[in-house]
Amino acid sequence: MSGAGIRTNLLADPRLADRLERLAQLDTTPLLEAIGAEVESQTRRRIAVDKTSPTGLPWPEWSTDYAKTRHSGQSLLQGDGHLLDSITHQVEGDSALIGSPLIYVATHQYGDPERGIEQRELLGLEGNDLDDVVGLVEDYLEEIASD
C-alpha cells in the first residue's frame, strides 16, 4: 500500500471481541444446507427450463446429426432425466457441494472438442442466482445478529 494507512486488532476491543468470537463459533450447517438446496434448485431449473449457462448464455443446439437421434420427449441435457435427477448437494465441513456423480456431466460442463461436443455449462453461480445466495447469507446474519 502506498500513502498512509492504519492497522488495528478489533479482537482487542472488548466491545467487539465477544461478538466476533460468537460469530466464529456459529454452527453454519443450516446456512450451508440452505445454500446447497438453493443452488441445486437453480441448477435443476437451468437444465429443465432455462437451457443456459450460469452467466445466462444459451447453450448451443444439438448438431444436426445428433438431433436426428433424439425423440420428441428429449431436449438439451434431458434425455431420460438421469442428469436432472442426479443433481444433488451435500454439506462437508464449511462447504456446500453441488454437482452430480455422473461422469458425463464433466463433458457437458467443459465440452469435448475431440468428440465434437460443445460446452453446455450447467454448474456455477453468477448473476441473479448469486444474488439469491447472497440474500440467504444476509438474512442468516441478520437473524443471528438479533439473537
PDB file of C-alpha atoms in Angstrom:
ATOM      1  CA  MET A   1       0.000   0.000   0.000  1.00  0.00           C
ATOM      2  CA  SER A   2       1.333   3.425  -0.823  1.00  0.00           C
ATOM      3  CA  GLY A   3       0.493   6.538   1.138  1.00  0.00           C
ATOM      4  CA  ALA A   4      -0.784   6.250   4.687  1.00  0.00           C
ATOM      5  CA  GLY A   5      -2.681   3.501   6.450  1.00  0.00           C
ATOM      6  CA  ILE A   6      -3.585   2.089   9.822  1.00  0.00           C
ATOM      7  CA  ARG A   7      -3.667  -1.359  11.337  1.00  0.00           C
ATOM      8  CA  THR A   8      -5.865  -2.341  14.256  1.00  0.00           C
ATOM      9  CA  ASN A   9      -6.850  -5.529  16.036  1.00  0.00           C
ATOM     10  CA  LEU A  10     -10.622  -5.493  16.518  1.00  0.00           C
ATOM     11  CA  LEU A  11     -10.382  -8.546  18.787  1.00  0.00           C
ATOM     12  CA  ALA A  12      -8.549  -6.382  21.305  1.00  0.00           C
ATOM     13  CA  ASP A  13     -11.656  -4.224  21.783  1.00  0.00           C
ATOM     14  CA  PRO A  14     -13.806  -5.863  24.498  1.00  0.00           C
ATOM     15  CA  ARG A  15     -16.986  -4.457  22.922  1.00  0.00           C
ATOM     16  CA  LEU A  16     -16.353  -6.430  19.743  1.00  0.00           C
ATOM     17  CA  ALA A  17     -14.321  -9.405  20.952  1.00  0.00           C
ATOM     18  CA  ASP A  18     -17.319 -11.290  22.368  1.00  0.00           C
ATOM     19  CA  ARG A  19     -19.436 -10.746  19.256  1.00  0.00           C
ATOM     20  CA  LEU A  20     -16.661 -11.739  16.875  1.00  0.00           C
ATOM     21  CA  GLU A  21     -15.919 -14.817  18.958  1.00  0.00           C
ATOM     22  CA  ARG A  22     -19.626 -15.749  18.868  1.00  0.00           C
ATOM     23  CA  LEU A  23     -19.604 -15.457  15.083  1.00  0.00           C
ATOM     24  CA  ALA A  24     -16.573 -17.750  14.889  1.00  0.00           C
ATOM     25  CA  GLN A  25     -18.394 -20.387  16.978  1.00  0.00           C
ATOM     26  CA  LEU A  26     -21.626 -20.380  14.979  1.00  0.00           C
ATOM     27  CA  ASP A  27     -22.972 -23.598  13.522  1.00  0.00           C
ATOM     28  CA  THR A  28     -23.236 -22.647   9.865  1.00  0.00           C
ATOM     29  CA  THR A  29     -24.620 -26.042   8.833  1.00  0.00           C
ATOM     30  CA  PRO A  30     -28.202 -24.727   8.449  1.00  0.00           C
ATOM     31  CA  LEU A  31     -26.944 -21.864   6.266  1.00  0.00           C
ATOM     32  CA  LEU A  32     -24.826 -24.212   4.148  1.00  0.00           C
ATOM     33  CA  GLU A  33     -27.791 -26.586   3.754  1.00  0.00           C
ATOM     34  CA  ALA A  34     -29.946 -23.654   2.590  1.00  0.00           C
ATOM     35  CA  ILE A  35     -27.264 -22.529   0.136  1.00  0.00           C
ATOM     36  CA  GLY A  36     -26.839 -26.073  -1.188  1.00  0.00           C
ATOM     37  CA  ALA A  37     -30.584 -26.528  -1.660  1.00  0.00           C
ATOM     38  CA  GLU A  38     -30.876 -23.149  -3.396  1.00  0.00           C
ATOM     39  CA  VAL A  39     -28.025 -23.780  -5.831  1.00  0.00           C
ATOM     40  CA  GLU A  40     -29.276 -27.312  -6.514  1.00  0.00           C
ATOM     41  CA  SER A  41     -32.690 -25.853  -7.350  1.00  0.00           C
ATOM     42  CA  GLN A  42     -31.118 -23.187  -9.577  1.00  0.00           C
ATOM     43  CA  THR A  43     -29.103 -25.849 -11.434  1.00  0.00           C
ATOM     44  CA  ARG A  44     -32.180 -28.023 -11.963  1.00  0.00           C
ATOM     45  CA  ARG A  45     -34.078 -25.000 -13.330  1.00  0.00           C
ATOM     46  CA  ARG A  46     -31.190 -24.199 -15.641  1.00  0.00           C
ATOM     47  CA  ILE A  47     -31.318 -27.757 -17.053  1.00  0.00           C
ATOM     48  CA  ALA A  48     -35.098 -28.175 -17.250  1.00  0.00           C
ATOM     49  CA  VAL A  49     -36.246 -24.684 -18.224  1.00  0.00           C
ATOM     50  CA  ASP A  50     -33.615 -22.059 -18.968  1.00  0.00           C
ATOM     51  CA  LYS A  51     -31.164 -24.087 -21.097  1.00  0.00           C
ATOM     52  CA  THR A  52     -28.451 -21.542 -20.296  1.00  0.00           C
ATOM     53  CA  SER A  53     -25.088 -21.326 -18.580  1.00  0.00           C
ATOM     54  CA  PRO A  54     -24.874 -19.732 -15.114  1.00  0.00           C
ATOM     55  CA  THR A  55     -23.965 -16.482 -16.890  1.00  0.00           C
ATOM     56  CA  GLY A  56     -27.207 -16.643 -18.884  1.00  0.00           C
ATOM     57  CA  LEU A  57     -25.676 -17.600 -22.230  1.00  0.00           C
ATOM     58  CA  PRO A  58     -27.906 -20.012 -24.187  1.00  0.00           C
ATOM     59  CA  TRP A  59     -26.492 -23.487 -24.712  1.00  0.00           C
ATOM     60  CA  PRO A  60     -25.563 -24.446 -28.258  1.00  0.00           C
ATOM     61  CA  GLU A  61     -28.199 -26.532 -30.032  1.00  0.00           C
ATOM     62  CA  TRP A  62     -27.545 -30.164 -30.912  1.00  0.00           C
ATOM     63  CA  SER A  63     -25.607 -30.880 -34.039  1.00  0.00           C
ATOM     64  CA  THR A  64     -27.828 -31.825 -36.991  1.00  0.00           C
ATOM     65  CA  ASP A  65     -26.634 -35.452 -36.906  1.00  0.00           C
ATOM     66  CA  TYR A  66     -27.192 -35.794 -33.165  1.00  0.00           C
ATOM     67  CA  ALA A  67     -30.627 -34.147 -33.346  1.00  0.00           C
ATOM     68  CA  LYS A  68     -31.731 -36.940 -35.720  1.00  0.00           C
ATOM     69  CA  THR A  69     -31.132 -39.473 -32.912  1.00  0.00           C
ATOM     70  CA  ARG A  70     -33.395 -37.686 -30.404  1.00  0.00           C
ATOM     71  CA  HIS A  71     -37.137 -38.185 -29.963  1.00  0.00           C
ATOM     72  CA  SER A  72     -39.848 -35.648 -29.130  1.00  0.00           C
ATOM     73  CA  GLY A  73     -39.597 -36.028 -25.330  1.00  0.00           C
ATOM     74  CA  GLN A  74     -35.922 -35.086 -25.261  1.00  0.00           C
ATOM     75  CA  SER A  75     -34.272 -31.675 -25.085  1.00  0.00           C
ATOM     76  CA  LEU A  76     -30.811 -30.288 -24.407  1.00  0.00           C
ATOM     77  CA  LEU A  77     -29.271 -32.200 -21.473  1.00  0.00           C
ATOM     78  CA  GLN A  78     -32.562 -34.014 -20.924  1.00  0.00           C
ATOM     79  CA  GLY A  79     -32.987 -37.461 -22.366  1.00  0.00           C
ATOM     80  CA  ASP A  80     -34.418 -39.869 -19.837  1.00  0.00           C
ATOM     81  CA  GLY A  81     -33.957 -37.499 -16.876  1.00  0.00           C
ATOM     82  CA  HIS A  82     -30.859 -39.144 -15.425  1.00  0.00           C
ATOM     83  CA  LEU A  83     -28.769 -35.969 -15.413  1.00  0.00           C
ATOM     84  CA  LEU A  84     -31.524 -33.829 -13.892  1.00  0.00           C
ATOM     85  CA  ASP A  85     -32.222 -36.457 -11.238  1.00  0.00           C
ATOM     86  CA  SER A  86     -28.525 -36.744 -10.407  1.00  0.00           C
ATOM     87  CA  ILE A  87     -28.055 -33.102  -9.370  1.00  0.00           C
ATOM     88  CA  THR A  88     -27.636 -33.010  -5.614  1.00  0.00           C
ATOM     89  CA  HIS A  89     -25.965 -31.130  -2.799  1.00  0.00           C
ATOM     90  CA  GLN A  90     -24.228 -32.025   0.420  1.00  0.00           C
ATOM     91  CA  VAL A  91     -22.530 -30.147   3.217  1.00  0.00           C
ATOM     92  CA  GLU A  92     -18.954 -31.062   4.085  1.00  0.00           C
ATOM     93  CA  GLY A  93     -17.293 -29.059   6.832  1.00  0.00           C
ATOM     94  CA  ASP A  94     -17.578 -25.406   5.915  1.00  0.00           C
ATOM     95  CA  SER A  95     -18.588 -26.026   2.285  1.00  0.00           C
ATOM     96  CA  ALA A  96     -21.762 -26.710   0.352  1.00  0.00           C
ATOM     97  CA  LEU A  97     -21.030 -29.013  -2.591  1.00  0.00           C
ATOM     98  CA  ILE A  98     -23.389 -29.082  -5.585  1.00  0.00           C
ATOM     99  CA  GLY A  99     -22.937 -31.410  -8.515  1.00  0.00           C
ATOM    100  CA  SER A 100     -23.570 -34.827  -9.995  1.00  0.00           C
ATOM    101  CA  PRO A 101     -21.831 -38.181  -9.671  1.00  0.00           C
ATOM    102  CA  LEU A 102     -22.409 -38.857 -13.391  1.00  0.00           C
ATOM    103  CA  ILE A 103     -19.124 -38.858 -15.288  1.00  0.00           C
ATOM    104  CA  TYR A 104     -20.616 -37.322 -18.432  1.00  0.00           C
ATOM    105  CA  VAL A 105     -21.606 -34.151 -16.568  1.00  0.00           C
ATOM    106  CA  ALA A 106     -17.969 -33.036 -16.924  1.00  0.00           C
ATOM    107  CA  THR A 107     -18.278 -33.481 -20.696  1.00  0.00           C
ATOM    108  CA  HIS A 108     -21.236 -31.088 -20.752  1.00  0.00           C
ATOM    109  CA  GLN A 109     -19.705 -28.680 -18.240  1.00  0.00           C
ATOM    110  CA  TYR A 110     -16.431 -28.278 -20.155  1.00  0.00           C
ATOM    111  CA  GLY A 111     -17.192 -29.626 -23.634  1.00  0.00           C
ATOM    112  CA  ASP A 112     -15.150 -32.188 -25.550  1.00  0.00           C
ATOM    113  CA  PRO A 113     -13.732 -30.779 -28.810  1.00  0.00           C
ATOM    114  CA  GLU A 114     -12.201 -34.133 -29.761  1.00  0.00           C
ATOM    115  CA  ARG A 115     -15.677 -35.689 -29.872  1.00  0.00           C
ATOM    116  CA  GLY A 116     -17.370 -32.575 -31.247  1.00  0.00           C
ATOM    117  CA  ILE A 117     -19.379 -31.947 -28.057  1.00  0.00           C
ATOM    118  CA  GLU A 118     -19.838 -28.262 -27.339  1.00  0.00           C
ATOM    119  CA  GLN A 119     -19.689 -26.862 -23.827  1.00  0.00           C
ATOM    120  CA  ARG A 120     -23.047 -26.585 -22.087  1.00  0.00           C
ATOM    121  CA  GLU A 121     -22.033 -25.245 -18.697  1.00  0.00           C
ATOM    122  CA  LEU A 122     -24.654 -26.159 -16.117  1.00  0.00           C
ATOM    123  CA  LEU A 123     -22.839 -25.800 -12.787  1.00  0.00           C
ATOM    124  CA  GLY A 124     -21.923 -22.382 -11.462  1.00  0.00           C
ATOM    125  CA  LEU A 125     -23.131 -19.393  -9.528  1.00  0.00           C
ATOM    126  CA  GLU A 126     -23.420 -15.949 -11.111  1.00  0.00           C
ATOM    127  CA  GLY A 127     -25.853 -13.101 -11.741  1.00  0.00           C
ATOM    128  CA  ASN A 128     -29.296 -13.330 -10.143  1.00  0.00           C
ATOM    129  CA  ASP A 129     -28.535 -16.800  -8.789  1.00  0.00           C
ATOM    130  CA  LEU A 130     -25.544 -15.419  -6.900  1.00  0.00           C
ATOM    131  CA  ASP A 131     -27.675 -12.511  -5.672  1.00  0.00           C
ATOM    132  CA  ASP A 132     -30.187 -15.023  -4.258  1.00  0.00           C
ATOM    133  CA  VAL A 133     -27.436 -16.839  -2.343  1.00  0.00           C
ATOM    134  CA  VAL A 134     -26.019 -13.566  -1.037  1.00  0.00           C
ATOM    135  CA  GLY A 135     -29.556 -12.758   0.160  1.00  0.00           C
ATOM    136  CA  LEU A 136     -29.668 -16.064   2.078  1.00  0.00           C
ATOM    137  CA  VAL A 137     -26.394 -15.202   3.809  1.00  0.00           C
ATOM    138  CA  GLU A 138     -27.545 -11.663   4.616  1.00  0.00           C
ATOM    139  CA  ASP A 139     -30.818 -12.980   6.072  1.00  0.00           C
ATOM    140  CA  TYR A 140     -28.884 -15.509   8.150  1.00  0.00           C
ATOM    141  CA  LEU A 141     -26.542 -12.829   9.504  1.00  0.00           C
ATOM    142  CA  GLU A 142     -29.446 -10.515  10.338  1.00  0.00           C
ATOM    143  CA  GLU A 143     -31.190 -13.338  12.185  1.00  0.00           C
ATOM    144  CA  ILE A 144     -28.175 -14.204  14.324  1.00  0.00           C
ATOM    145  CA  ALA A 145     -27.437 -10.530  14.989  1.00  0.00           C
ATOM    146  CA  SER A 146     -30.876 -10.125  16.540  1.00  0.00           C
ATOM    147  CA  ASP A 147     -30.358 -13.060  18.937  1.00  0.00           C
TER     148      ASP A 147
END
